[in-house]
Coordinates of C-alpha atoms and ligand atoms in Angstrom, one line a residue:
Chain Q
M1098 CA -38.6 -8.0 5.1
A1099 CA -36.0 -8.4 2.3
V1100 CA -32.9 -10.4 3.1
L1101 CA -30.7 -7.9 1.4
E1102 CA -31.7 -4.5 0.2
G1103 CA -29.9 -1.7 -1.6
V1104 CA -31.5 1.7 -1.6
N1105 CA -30.4 4.4 -4.1
L1106 CA -26.8 3.2 -4.3
K1107 CA -24.4 5.6 -5.9
K1108 CA -20.7 5.3 -6.8
Y1109 CA -18.8 7.7 -9.0
Y1110 CA -15.3 7.3 -10.4
G1111 CA -14.7 10.7 -11.6
K1112 CA -17.1 11.2 -14.5
V1113 CA -18.0 7.5 -14.6
H1114 CA -21.2 6.6 -12.8
A1115 CA -20.4 3.0 -11.8
L1116 CA -23.6 2.9 -9.8
D1117 CA -26.2 5.5 -10.6
D1118 CA -29.1 5.3 -8.1
V1119 CA -29.3 1.6 -7.9
S1120 CA -32.1 0.0 -5.8
F1121 CA -32.7 -3.7 -5.5
A1122 CA -33.9 -6.3 -3.0
I1123 CA -33.4 -10.0 -2.5
E1124 CA -36.4 -11.8 -1.0
G1125 CA -36.4 -15.2 0.6
N1126 CA -33.9 -17.7 -0.7
E1127 CA -34.0 -16.5 -4.2
L1128 CA -31.2 -16.4 -6.7
L1129 CA -31.1 -12.9 -8.1
A1130 CA -29.0 -12.5 -11.2
V1131 CA -27.4 -9.1 -12.3
I1132 CA -26.6 -9.0 -15.9
G1133 CA -25.2 -6.3 -18.1
P1134 CA -22.3 -5.7 -20.5
S1135 CA -18.8 -5.3 -19.2
G1136 CA -18.4 -2.0 -17.4
S1137 CA -22.1 -1.7 -16.5
G1138 CA -21.3 -1.6 -12.7
K1139 CA -22.0 -5.2 -11.7
T1140 CA -18.8 -5.8 -9.9
T1141 CA -19.0 -2.4 -8.2
L1142 CA -22.5 -3.4 -7.0
L1143 CA -21.2 -6.7 -5.6
R1144 CA -18.1 -5.1 -4.0
S1145 CA -20.1 -2.4 -2.3
I1146 CA -22.3 -5.0 -0.7
A1147 CA -19.2 -6.9 0.5
G1148 CA -17.8 -3.6 1.8
F1149 CA -14.9 -3.2 -0.5
V1150 CA -16.3 -0.1 -2.3
K1151 CA -17.1 3.0 -0.3
L1152 CA -20.4 4.3 -1.7
D1153 CA -21.0 7.9 -2.5
G1154 CA -24.7 7.6 -1.6
G1155 CA -27.4 5.1 -0.6
R1156 CA -27.8 2.5 2.1
I1157 CA -27.5 -1.2 2.3
F1158 CA -29.6 -3.3 4.6
L1159 CA -29.0 -6.9 5.6
H1160 CA -32.0 -8.4 7.3
G1161 CA -33.1 -4.9 8.1
E1162 CA -29.8 -3.9 9.7
D1163 CA -28.0 -1.0 8.1
I1164 CA -24.5 -2.3 7.1
T1165 CA -23.5 0.6 4.8
D1166 CA -20.7 1.7 7.1
L1167 CA -19.8 -1.7 8.5
A1168 CA -16.2 -3.0 7.8
P1169 CA -16.0 -5.8 5.3
E1170 CA -14.9 -8.3 7.9
K1171 CA -18.0 -7.8 10.0
R1172 CA -20.7 -8.3 7.3
N1173 CA -21.0 -12.0 7.0
V1174 CA -21.8 -11.9 3.3
A1175 CA -19.6 -14.4 1.5
M1176 CA -18.1 -13.3 -1.8
F1177 CA -16.9 -15.6 -4.5
F1178 CA -14.1 -13.9 -6.5
Q1179 CA -14.0 -14.1 -10.2
N1180 CA -10.3 -15.4 -10.2
Y1181 CA -11.2 -17.6 -7.1
A1182 CA -8.5 -15.9 -4.9
L1183 CA -7.6 -19.2 -3.3
W1184 CA -4.5 -18.7 -1.1
P1185 CA -1.6 -20.5 -2.7
H1186 CA 0.2 -21.2 0.5
M1187 CA -2.7 -23.1 2.1
T1188 CA -4.0 -26.5 1.3
V1189 CA -7.6 -27.0 0.1
F1190 CA -8.5 -28.0 3.7
E1191 CA -6.8 -24.8 5.1
N1192 CA -8.5 -22.6 2.5
I1193 CA -11.9 -23.9 3.4
A1194 CA -11.3 -24.0 7.1
Y1195 CA -10.0 -20.4 7.3
G1196 CA -13.3 -18.7 7.8
L1197 CA -14.3 -21.2 10.5
K1198 CA -11.0 -20.8 12.3
L1199 CA -11.6 -17.0 12.5
R1200 CA -15.0 -17.8 14.1
K1201 CA -13.2 -19.6 16.9
I1202 CA -14.9 -22.9 16.3
D1203 CA -13.3 -26.0 17.8
K1204 CA -11.1 -28.1 15.7
K1205 CA -13.4 -31.1 15.6
T1206 CA -16.3 -29.1 14.4
I1207 CA -14.1 -27.4 11.8
K1208 CA -13.0 -30.8 10.5
E1209 CA -16.6 -32.0 10.3
K1210 CA -17.8 -28.9 8.5
V1211 CA -14.9 -28.9 6.0
E1212 CA -15.4 -32.6 5.3
W1213 CA -19.1 -32.0 4.7
A1214 CA -18.2 -29.1 2.3
L1215 CA -15.7 -31.3 0.5
E1216 CA -18.2 -34.0 0.0
F1217 CA -21.0 -31.7 -0.9
L1218 CA -19.0 -30.3 -3.7
G1219 CA -17.4 -33.6 -4.8
L1220 CA -13.9 -32.7 -3.7
E1221 CA -13.2 -35.8 -1.6
G1222 CA -9.6 -36.7 -1.5
L1223 CA -8.3 -33.3 -2.5
A1224 CA -8.1 -31.9 1.0
D1225 CA -4.3 -31.9 1.2
R1226 CA -3.6 -30.5 -2.3
K1227 CA -2.4 -27.0 -2.9
P1228 CA -4.7 -24.9 -5.2
S1229 CA -2.0 -24.9 -7.9
Q1230 CA -2.4 -28.7 -8.1
L1231 CA -6.1 -28.4 -9.0
S1232 CA -8.0 -28.1 -12.3
G1233 CA -10.0 -24.9 -12.9
G1234 CA -13.2 -26.6 -12.1
Q1235 CA -11.9 -28.0 -8.9
Q1236 CA -10.5 -24.6 -7.9
Q1237 CA -13.9 -23.1 -8.6
R1238 CA -15.6 -25.6 -6.3
V1239 CA -13.0 -25.0 -3.5
A1240 CA -13.7 -21.3 -3.7
L1241 CA -17.4 -22.1 -3.4
A1242 CA -16.8 -24.4 -0.5
R1243 CA -14.8 -21.7 1.3
A1244 CA -17.7 -19.3 0.8
I1245 CA -20.6 -21.5 1.9
V1246 CA -18.9 -23.3 4.8
V1247 CA -19.2 -20.3 7.0
E1248 CA -23.0 -20.2 6.5
P1249 CA -23.1 -16.6 5.2
K1250 CA -26.4 -14.6 5.2
V1251 CA -25.9 -13.9 1.5
L1252 CA -23.8 -15.4 -1.2
L1253 CA -22.2 -13.0 -3.7
L1254 CA -21.0 -14.6 -6.9
D1255 CA -19.0 -12.5 -9.4
E1256 CA -18.9 -14.3 -12.8
P1257 CA -18.4 -17.7 -11.1
L1258 CA -18.3 -19.6 -14.3
S1259 CA -16.4 -17.2 -16.6
N1260 CA -13.0 -18.9 -16.1
L1261 CA -14.3 -22.4 -17.1
D1262 CA -14.4 -24.1 -20.4
A1263 CA -17.6 -23.6 -22.3
K1264 CA -18.7 -27.3 -22.0
I1265 CA -18.1 -27.5 -18.2
R1266 CA -19.7 -24.2 -17.8
L1267 CA -23.0 -25.5 -19.1
R1268 CA -23.0 -28.4 -16.7
I1269 CA -21.8 -26.5 -13.6
R1270 CA -24.5 -23.9 -14.3
F1271 CA -27.2 -26.3 -13.2
E1272 CA -25.1 -27.8 -10.5
L1273 CA -24.7 -24.4 -9.0
K1274 CA -28.5 -23.7 -9.2
A1275 CA -29.2 -27.1 -7.5
L1276 CA -26.6 -26.4 -4.8
Q1277 CA -28.0 -23.0 -4.1
Q1278 CA -31.5 -24.4 -3.7
K1279 CA -30.4 -27.2 -1.5
L1280 CA -28.5 -24.8 0.8
G1281 CA -31.2 -22.2 0.6
I1282 CA -28.7 -19.3 0.7
P1283 CA -30.0 -16.0 -0.8
T1284 CA -27.7 -15.3 -3.7
L1285 CA -26.7 -12.4 -5.8
Y1286 CA -25.2 -13.7 -9.1
V1287 CA -23.3 -11.4 -11.4
T1288 CA -22.7 -12.4 -15.0
H1289 CA -22.4 -10.8 -18.4
D1290 CA -23.8 -14.0 -19.9
Q1291 CA -27.5 -13.3 -20.3
E1292 CA -28.3 -16.9 -21.2
E1293 CA -26.7 -18.2 -18.1
A1294 CA -28.6 -15.7 -16.0
L1295 CA -32.0 -16.4 -17.6
S1296 CA -31.5 -20.2 -17.2
I1297 CA -30.8 -20.3 -13.5
A1298 CA -32.1 -17.1 -11.9
D1299 CA -35.4 -16.6 -10.0
R1300 CA -35.2 -13.0 -10.9
V1301 CA -33.0 -10.9 -13.1
I1302 CA -31.7 -7.3 -13.0
V1303 CA -30.4 -5.8 -16.2
M1304 CA -27.8 -3.1 -15.7
H1305 CA -26.3 -0.6 -18.1
E1306 CA -24.0 2.3 -17.4
G1307 CA -24.6 2.1 -13.7
K1308 CA -28.4 2.1 -13.9
I1309 CA -30.9 -0.7 -13.5
L1310 CA -32.9 -0.8 -16.8
Q1311 CA -35.3 -3.5 -15.8
S1312 CA -35.9 -6.2 -13.2
G1313 CA -38.2 -9.1 -13.2
T1314 CA -38.5 -12.9 -13.7
P1315 CA -36.4 -14.3 -16.7
E1316 CA -39.7 -14.7 -18.6
E1317 CA -40.7 -11.1 -18.1
I1318 CA -37.3 -9.8 -19.1
Y1319 CA -37.2 -12.0 -22.2
R1320 CA -40.8 -11.7 -23.3
N1321 CA -41.5 -8.2 -22.2
P1322 CA -38.3 -6.1 -22.4
R1323 CA -39.0 -2.5 -21.5
N1324 CA -36.5 -0.9 -23.9
L1325 CA -34.3 -1.5 -26.9
F1326 CA -31.2 -2.1 -24.7
V1327 CA -32.8 -4.9 -22.7
A1328 CA -34.5 -6.4 -25.8
D1329 CA -31.2 -6.5 -27.6
F1330 CA -29.1 -7.7 -24.6
V1331 CA -31.1 -10.8 -23.9
G1332 CA -31.6 -13.6 -26.4
M1333 CA -30.2 -14.0 -30.0
N1334 CA -31.5 -11.2 -32.0
T1335 CA -31.5 -9.5 -35.4
I1336 CA -32.1 -5.8 -35.4
V1337 CA -33.2 -3.6 -38.2
K1338 CA -33.9 0.1 -38.4
V1339 CA -37.1 1.3 -40.0
P1340 CA -38.4 4.9 -40.5
A1341 CA -41.0 6.3 -38.2
E1342 CA -43.5 9.1 -39.1
N1343 CA -45.6 11.1 -36.7
G1344 CA -45.1 8.5 -34.0
L1345 CA -46.1 5.6 -36.2
V1346 CA -43.9 2.8 -37.3
K1347 CA -44.9 0.5 -40.1
V1348 CA -43.2 -2.9 -40.5
G1349 CA -44.7 -5.6 -42.7
N1350 CA -48.3 -6.0 -41.7
I1351 CA -47.8 -4.3 -38.3
T1352 CA -48.3 -0.6 -37.5
K1353 CA -47.2 0.5 -34.1
R1354 CA -47.5 3.8 -32.2
I1355 CA -44.3 4.8 -30.4
E1356 CA -44.1 7.5 -27.9
N1357 CA -40.9 9.3 -28.9
E1358 CA -40.6 11.9 -31.6
Q1359 CA -37.9 9.8 -33.3
K1360 CA -37.2 9.6 -37.0
T1361 CA -36.3 5.9 -37.0
A1362 CA -37.4 3.0 -34.9
S1363 CA -35.6 -0.3 -34.2
V1364 CA -37.2 -3.7 -34.7
V1365 CA -35.7 -6.4 -32.6
I1366 CA -36.5 -10.0 -33.7
R1367 CA -35.6 -13.1 -31.7
A1368 CA -33.6 -14.8 -34.5
D1369 CA -34.5 -18.4 -33.4
E1370 CA -38.3 -17.8 -33.3
V1371 CA -39.0 -17.0 -36.8
N1372 CA -41.0 -19.4 -39.0
I1373 CA -40.0 -19.4 -42.6
V1374 CA -42.4 -20.7 -45.3
D1375 CA -42.8 -20.4 -49.0
A1376 CA -44.0 -16.9 -50.0
T1377 CA -47.1 -18.3 -51.6
A1378 CA -47.9 -20.8 -48.7
D1379 CA -51.2 -20.1 -47.0
V1380 CA -50.4 -20.3 -43.3
S1381 CA -52.8 -19.0 -40.7
T1382 CA -51.4 -16.2 -38.6
K1383 CA -52.6 -14.8 -35.3
E1384 CA -53.5 -11.2 -34.7
G1385 CA -50.3 -9.5 -33.6
D1386 CA -47.9 -11.8 -35.5
L1387 CA -45.4 -9.9 -37.7
V1388 CA -45.4 -11.2 -41.3
L1389 CA -42.5 -10.2 -43.6
I1390 CA -41.9 -11.1 -47.2
G1391 CA -38.3 -11.4 -48.4
V1392 CA -35.7 -13.2 -50.5
I1393 CA -33.1 -15.5 -49.1
K1394 CA -29.7 -14.0 -50.0
D1395 CA -27.4 -16.4 -48.3
R1396 CA -27.3 -19.4 -46.0
L1397 CA -24.9 -20.8 -43.4
Y1398 CA -25.0 -24.3 -42.1
L1399 CA -25.0 -24.4 -38.3
G1400 CA -25.5 -28.2 -37.6
S1401 CA -29.0 -28.3 -36.1
K1402 CA -30.2 -25.4 -38.2
Y1403 CA -29.4 -22.9 -40.9
R1404 CA -28.7 -19.3 -40.6
Y1405 CA -30.3 -17.2 -43.3
E1406 CA -29.6 -13.7 -44.6
V1407 CA -32.9 -12.4 -45.8
E1408 CA -33.6 -9.2 -47.9
V1409 CA -36.9 -8.0 -46.8
E1410 CA -39.2 -5.8 -48.8
D1411 CA -39.2 -2.1 -47.7
I1412 CA -36.3 -2.7 -45.2
N1413 CA -32.9 -1.5 -46.2
E1414 CA -30.9 -3.8 -43.9
P1415 CA -30.6 -7.6 -44.2
L1416 CA -32.3 -9.7 -41.5
F1417 CA -30.4 -12.7 -40.0
V1418 CA -32.7 -15.5 -38.8
N1419 CA -32.2 -19.1 -37.9
H1420 CA -34.4 -22.0 -39.0
E1421 CA -34.1 -25.8 -39.2
V1422 CA -35.7 -26.1 -42.7
D1423 CA -33.4 -26.0 -45.7
V1424 CA -34.3 -23.2 -48.1
A1425 CA -32.2 -22.5 -51.2
P1426 CA -30.8 -19.0 -51.7
G1427 CA -32.8 -16.9 -54.2
K1428 CA -36.1 -18.2 -53.0
K1429 CA -38.9 -15.8 -52.0
V1430 CA -40.2 -16.6 -48.5
K1431 CA -42.7 -15.5 -45.9
M1432 CA -41.4 -15.0 -42.4
I1433 CA -43.8 -15.2 -39.5
V1434 CA -42.6 -13.7 -36.2
P1435 CA -45.1 -14.5 -33.4
E1436 CA -46.1 -11.8 -31.0
G1437 CA -43.6 -11.6 -28.1
S1438 CA -40.8 -12.6 -30.4
Y1439 CA -40.4 -9.2 -31.9
F1440 CA -40.2 -5.7 -30.3
I1441 CA -40.4 -2.2 -31.7
F1442 CA -38.8 0.7 -30.0
Chain F
M959 CA 24.5 -24.9 -24.6
E960 CA 25.7 -25.8 -28.1
E961 CA 24.6 -22.3 -29.3
K962 CA 27.2 -20.8 -27.1
I963 CA 30.1 -22.8 -28.4
K964 CA 29.0 -22.1 -32.0
S965 CA 28.9 -18.4 -31.5
P966 CA 31.8 -16.8 -29.6
M967 CA 30.0 -13.5 -30.1
G968 CA 27.9 -14.0 -27.0
F969 CA 30.9 -14.8 -24.9
I970 CA 32.7 -11.7 -26.2
L971 CA 29.7 -9.6 -25.4
I972 CA 29.5 -10.7 -21.7
L973 CA 33.3 -10.6 -21.4
P974 CA 33.5 -7.0 -20.1
A975 CA 31.0 -7.8 -17.4
L976 CA 32.8 -11.0 -16.5
S977 CA 36.1 -9.2 -16.3
V978 CA 34.8 -6.6 -14.0
L979 CA 33.3 -9.3 -11.8
G980 CA 36.5 -11.2 -11.7
L981 CA 38.7 -8.2 -11.2
L982 CA 36.6 -6.5 -8.5
Y983 CA 35.1 -9.4 -6.7
V984 CA 36.5 -12.9 -7.3
F985 CA 40.1 -12.0 -7.4
P986 CA 40.2 -9.9 -4.2
L987 CA 38.2 -12.6 -2.5
I988 CA 40.6 -15.4 -3.5
R989 CA 43.5 -13.1 -2.5
A990 CA 42.0 -12.5 0.9
I991 CA 41.4 -16.2 1.5
W992 CA 44.8 -17.1 0.3
S993 CA 46.6 -14.5 2.4
S994 CA 44.7 -15.6 5.5
F995 CA 46.7 -18.8 5.4
Y996 CA 50.2 -17.2 5.2
D997 CA 52.3 -15.4 7.7
R998 CA 54.3 -12.3 7.1
A999 CA 57.3 -14.3 6.0
G1000 CA 55.2 -15.9 3.3
N1001 CA 55.0 -19.4 4.9
F1002 CA 51.8 -21.4 5.0
T1003 CA 50.2 -21.3 8.5
L1004 CA 47.0 -21.7 10.5
G1005 CA 48.4 -19.2 13.0
N1006 CA 46.2 -16.4 11.8
Y1007 CA 43.1 -18.3 12.6
A1008 CA 44.5 -19.5 15.9
K1009 CA 45.0 -15.8 16.8
V1010 CA 41.6 -14.9 15.7
F1011 CA 40.0 -17.4 17.9
E1012 CA 42.3 -16.5 20.8
L1013 CA 41.7 -12.8 20.6
Y1014 CA 38.4 -12.3 18.8
T1015 CA 35.9 -15.1 19.7
R1016 CA 33.9 -12.8 21.9
D1017 CA 33.8 -10.1 19.1
I1018 CA 32.7 -12.7 16.6
V1019 CA 29.9 -13.8 18.8
Y1020 CA 29.0 -10.2 19.6
S1021 CA 29.0 -9.2 15.9
V1022 CA 26.7 -12.1 15.0
A1023 CA 24.4 -11.4 18.0
M1024 CA 24.3 -7.7 17.3
T1025 CA 23.6 -8.3 13.6
A1026 CA 20.9 -10.9 14.4
A1027 CA 19.3 -8.5 16.9
T1028 CA 19.4 -5.7 14.3
V1029 CA 17.8 -8.0 11.7
G1030 CA 15.1 -9.0 14.2
V1031 CA 14.1 -5.4 15.2
V1032 CA 14.4 -4.2 11.6
L1033 CA 12.0 -6.9 10.4
V1034 CA 9.4 -6.2 13.1
I1035 CA 9.5 -2.4 12.3
S1036 CA 9.5 -2.7 8.6
I1037 CA 6.7 -5.3 8.5
A1038 CA 4.7 -3.0 10.8
I1039 CA 5.3 0.1 8.5
A1040 CA 4.7 -1.9 5.4
S1041 CA 1.5 -3.4 6.8
Y1042 CA 0.3 0.0 7.8
L1043 CA 1.1 1.5 4.3
R1044 CA -0.5 -1.5 2.6
F1045 CA -3.9 -0.8 4.3
R1046 CA -3.7 3.0 4.7
D1047 CA -2.4 5.7 2.5
W1048 CA -0.3 8.0 4.8
K1049 CA 1.9 10.1 2.7
F1050 CA 3.9 11.5 5.6
L1051 CA 5.0 8.0 6.8
D1052 CA 5.5 7.0 3.2
Y1053 CA 8.1 9.7 2.8
M1054 CA 9.5 9.6 6.3
Y1055 CA 10.5 6.0 6.4
R1056 CA 12.7 6.4 3.3
L1057 CA 14.5 9.5 4.6
P1058 CA 17.4 7.6 6.2
L1059 CA 18.2 6.1 2.8
F1060 CA 19.5 9.5 1.7
I1061 CA 21.7 10.2 4.7
P1062 CA 25.4 9.1 4.5
F1063 CA 26.4 6.7 7.3
L1064 CA 29.0 9.2 8.6
I1065 CA 26.4 11.8 9.2
V1066 CA 24.1 9.3 10.8
G1067 CA 26.9 8.2 13.1
H1068 CA 27.5 11.8 14.1
A1069 CA 23.9 12.6 14.5
M1070 CA 23.4 9.5 16.6
R1071 CA 26.2 10.4 19.0
I1072 CA 24.5 13.7 19.7
F1073 CA 21.1 12.2 19.8
L1074 CA 22.1 9.3 22.2
A1075 CA 24.6 11.2 24.4
P1076 CA 24.0 11.5 28.2
H1077 CA 22.6 15.0 27.7
G1078 CA 21.5 14.3 24.1
T1079 CA 18.2 14.8 22.4
L1080 CA 16.8 11.3 23.4
N1081 CA 17.5 11.7 27.1
A1082 CA 16.1 15.3 27.1
L1083 CA 13.0 13.9 25.6
L1084 CA 12.8 11.0 28.0
T1085 CA 13.4 13.3 31.0
R1086 CA 10.5 15.4 29.9
I1087 CA 8.2 12.4 29.4
I1088 CA 9.0 10.2 32.3
G1089 CA 10.6 12.9 34.5
V1090 CA 13.8 11.0 35.4
E1091 CA 16.9 13.2 35.5
E1092 CA 20.5 12.2 34.8
L1093 CA 19.8 9.2 32.5
P1094 CA 23.0 7.5 31.2
G1095 CA 23.7 8.0 27.5
I1096 CA 23.4 5.0 25.3
S1097 CA 25.9 6.3 22.8
G1098 CA 28.9 4.0 23.2
S1099 CA 26.8 1.1 24.4
W1100 CA 25.3 -1.9 22.6
T1101 CA 21.8 -0.4 22.8
G1102 CA 23.0 2.8 21.1
L1103 CA 24.6 0.7 18.4
L1104 CA 21.5 -1.4 17.9
F1105 CA 19.4 1.8 17.8
S1106 CA 21.6 3.3 15.1
F1107 CA 21.8 0.1 13.0
V1108 CA 18.0 -0.2 13.1
W1109 CA 17.7 3.5 12.1
V1110 CA 19.9 3.0 9.1
M1111 CA 18.7 -0.4 8.0
T1112 CA 15.0 -0.1 8.3
P1113 CA 14.1 1.9 5.2
F1114 CA 15.7 -0.5 2.8
A1115 CA 14.0 -3.5 4.3
T1116 CA 10.7 -1.6 4.4
L1117 CA 11.1 -0.7 0.8
I1118 CA 11.5 -4.4 -0.2
I1119 CA 8.7 -5.7 2.0
L1120 CA 6.2 -3.0 1.1
G1121 CA 6.9 -3.6 -2.5
A1122 CA 6.0 -7.3 -2.0
F1123 CA 2.9 -6.4 0.0
K1124 CA 1.6 -4.1 -2.6
A1125 CA 2.4 -6.5 -5.5
L1126 CA 0.2 -9.2 -3.9
E1127 CA -3.1 -9.9 -5.7
P1128 CA -5.6 -7.7 -3.8
A1129 CA -8.2 -10.5 -4.0
Y1130 CA -6.1 -12.6 -1.6
V1131 CA -6.5 -9.9 1.1
E1132 CA -10.1 -9.2 0.3
A1133 CA -11.0 -12.9 0.4
A1134 CA -9.6 -13.1 3.9
Q1135 CA -11.4 -9.9 4.9
N1136 CA -14.6 -11.2 3.5
L1137 CA -14.4 -14.3 5.7
G1138 CA -14.0 -12.1 8.8
A1139 CA -10.2 -11.7 9.2
S1140 CA -9.0 -8.5 11.0
K1141 CA -6.1 -6.5 9.6
L1142 CA -3.8 -8.1 12.1
R1143 CA -4.9 -11.6 11.1
I1144 CA -4.4 -10.7 7.4
I1145 CA -0.8 -9.5 8.1
F1146 CA 0.1 -12.8 9.7
D1147 CA -2.0 -15.2 7.7
I1148 CA -1.8 -13.7 4.2
L1149 CA 0.7 -10.9 3.7
I1150 CA 3.7 -12.4 5.5
P1151 CA 3.4 -16.0 4.3
L1152 CA 2.8 -14.8 0.7
S1153 CA 5.8 -12.4 0.8
G1154 CA 8.3 -15.0 2.0
P1155 CA 10.9 -14.6 -0.7
S1156 CA 11.0 -10.8 -0.3
I1157 CA 11.2 -11.0 3.5
M1158 CA 14.0 -13.4 3.1
V1159 CA 15.8 -11.0 0.7
A1160 CA 15.3 -8.1 3.2
T1161 CA 16.6 -10.3 6.0
I1162 CA 19.8 -11.3 4.1
L1163 CA 20.5 -7.8 2.8
T1164 CA 20.1 -6.3 6.3
F1165 CA 22.3 -9.0 7.8
V1166 CA 25.1 -8.4 5.2
R1167 CA 24.9 -4.7 5.4
T1168 CA 25.0 -4.7 9.2
I1169 CA 27.8 -7.2 9.7
S1170 CA 29.9 -5.4 7.1
S1171 CA 29.2 -1.9 8.4
L1172 CA 32.2 0.0 9.7
T1173 CA 31.3 3.7 10.1
I1174 CA 28.4 3.2 12.5
P1175 CA 30.1 0.9 15.0
L1176 CA 33.2 3.1 14.8
M1177 CA 31.2 6.2 15.8
V1178 CA 28.5 4.9 18.0
G1179 CA 29.6 1.5 19.2
P1180 CA 31.2 0.6 22.5
N1181 CA 34.9 0.2 22.8
K1182 CA 34.6 -3.4 23.9
P1183 CA 33.3 -5.7 22.6
N1184 CA 33.8 -4.7 18.9
M1185 CA 32.3 -5.5 15.6
I1186 CA 34.5 -7.7 13.4
T1187 CA 35.0 -4.9 10.9
I1188 CA 36.6 -2.7 13.6
D1189 CA 38.9 -5.5 14.6
M1190 CA 39.9 -5.9 11.0
M1191 CA 40.6 -2.2 10.7
F1192 CA 42.7 -2.1 13.9
R1193 CA 44.6 -5.2 12.8
V1194 CA 45.6 -3.4 9.6
N1195 CA 46.1 0.1 10.9
Y1196 CA 48.0 -0.6 14.1
F1197 CA 49.7 -3.9 13.5
N1198 CA 49.8 -3.9 9.7
D1199 CA 48.7 -7.5 10.1
W1200 CA 46.8 -8.4 6.9
G1201 CA 46.9 -12.1 7.7
V1202 CA 44.7 -11.9 10.8
A1203 CA 42.5 -9.2 9.2
N1204 CA 41.9 -11.5 6.2
S1205 CA 41.1 -14.4 8.5
L1206 CA 38.5 -12.3 10.2
G1207 CA 37.2 -11.3 6.8
V1208 CA 37.0 -14.9 5.7
I1209 CA 35.1 -15.8 8.9
S1210 CA 32.5 -13.1 8.4
Y1211 CA 32.2 -14.2 4.8
L1212 CA 31.5 -17.8 6.0
I1213 CA 28.8 -16.5 8.4
V1214 CA 27.1 -14.8 5.4
M1215 CA 27.5 -17.9 3.4
V1216 CA 25.5 -20.0 5.8
L1217 CA 22.7 -17.5 5.3
A1218 CA 23.1 -17.6 1.5
I1219 CA 22.9 -21.4 1.5
Y1220 CA 19.8 -21.3 3.6
Y1221 CA 18.3 -18.7 1.3
L1222 CA 19.0 -20.8 -1.8
R1223 CA 17.5 -23.9 -0.3
Y1224 CA 14.4 -21.9 0.7
M1225 CA 14.0 -20.5 -2.8
V1226 CA 14.3 -24.0 -4.3
A1227 CA 11.6 -25.3 -1.9
E1228 CA 9.4 -22.3 -2.6
R1229 CA 9.6 -22.9 -6.4
G1230 CA 8.6 -26.5 -5.9
G1231 CA 5.7 -25.7 -3.6
I1232 CA 4.0 -22.6 -4.8
K1233 CA 4.2 -22.0 -8.5
G1234 CA 6.4 -19.1 -9.7
Ligands
LIG894 N1 -11.4 1.3 -8.9 C1 -11.9 1.9 -10.0 N2 -11.4 3.1 -10.4 C2 -11.9 3.7 -11.5 N3 -12.9 3.3 -12.2 C3 -13.5 2.1 -11.8 C4 -13.0 1.4 -10.7 N4 -13.8 0.3 -10.6 C5 -14.7 0.3 -11.6 N5 -14.5 1.4 -12.3 C6 -15.3 1.8 -13.5 O1 -16.7 1.7 -13.1 C7 -17.4 1.1 -14.2 C8 -18.1 -0.2 -13.7 O2 -17.2 -1.1 -13.5 P1 -17.5 -2.6 -13.0 O3 -18.4 -2.5 -11.8 O4 -16.2 -3.3 -12.8 O5 -18.3 -3.2 -14.2 P2 -18.7 -4.7 -14.6 O6 -18.4 -5.6 -13.5 O7 -20.2 -4.7 -14.9 O8 -17.9 -5.0 -15.8 C9 -16.5 0.9 -15.3 O9 -16.6 2.0 -16.2 C10 -15.1 0.9 -14.7 O10 -14.2 1.3 -15.5
LIG895 MG1 -17.1 -7.3 -13.4

């Protein structure tokens, strides 16, 4: 049985379909990430599970029990708020202990549990501080401690890292994953940062305009996107439009049949996975690799690599690809894009 | 600071406001304090204050107690209304609690006399509900006065406190709810502590407005003991005794000052603890 299951969830704000028939399930102790651009309905999904959004349709089950109409305070799903929502009039200790106090646990046990949480999250010595006396990273960990100390059935994280500096964010990402595994709490992790989600999630759901477009392991989402939106949303990409005729698209050496009756097709290329060689070089390619010939128009130095603007034969738009080899502008090159690194829709 | 000296323009611009303040507030206040120390013949004396303590100690205690009781009941009711309206949208209550704001004190006083009289509306209602006949009227008693004060003062306090409750970051409330807090717990653990400054303002405004109110105690209050304001009026109307009236005024001013000082100290502490 799934730990947490949402079935045909619907939520409308006037004409906006914040949740449009969303179904999902969390199994075992997995970390399920929900990604999508701003406004795609991620927060609404999380808040409806916590009970703060009244659904217009669908049911939510927690360990098989229907919690759809349960008051938020009776659900035992711990929510982590994007702005932390630490109570400013309480100390760190009081913030973390609050949920335990509500559960009528004796003082001694509360103290033990809070001290465990403080140590677990590296917050020793901060128990008596007020939230305003903490750094952003510390506040984030206090909010996390407050959520996990009550041993919730599910942990709901809404953009937990978005308020941190880019550098800390990268480190905390893995700490968070390690912590989640150590605790074994099933977790729903909402973020607009696809890279963050792909790097720590067991499974990923991609949302757009209130709908789930695809769900699967990070590899499936990245290597096998089902449509243009998903292909474009994950990874670093360059996209060009090419004409389609009678359901056939021709790009470079590749001809692909597409189902729709569309006049143009989009080619999505993972910008970091393109091999650039001299146009005359004789490199062996595999069946299914996309080979494009073009001329380097411009180049940008990025430190570990270069970013090239390439004018490709038979394609009207420039292609932007990254490669570590230094090639001078004006040079004619051959670009080899392996199968699974480009998608045509 | 130096800016101000260099440009007299700023001073000239605030001059009208300063003059109004001085003319309407500071000057009469100093006049009142001054004249409380002089007898009719114009000699310096502490006699006015001696008379006040001889004649009106009981009234002063009564005024403070009545005002404190009013503040207490008003706070309980306005926090209850504000809490309700913070969690539930009930348009009827939202309009009703403000209604007394728009009714002049004189009319309230008159209405209360009718409402609280021995055969008034309240007793008729009580007789119907509990079946006891011939209840005494509470108009002209301290309970009637308390009732009327509360009726008049509650909307203002509610307005302030509800504003604070609604301005609170919703995530504070939701975080508590998420951890299992009932509405009642949230009121006491989150809403009230985080609205401290506003509740303080509501307390002080209610206190000042009650202790300085004349119309209501005049119309609904008992004959004895009296509120300080009524004593002041009698002193002037019947004895033309401005000295004692002013001494009474200075004393009620001092009572309010105690509260003001407490408020300022609270605000300073608040600023130091919780940021802005
Ligand atoms: N309380 C609300 N009232 C009206 N519209 C809302 C409300 N909450 C969310 N929406 C709308 O629902 C859509 C989804 O919002 P949200 O779930 O916050 O997206 P995300 O978290 O993915 O950025 C957006 O178009 C947003 O404007
Ligand atoms: Mg959001």
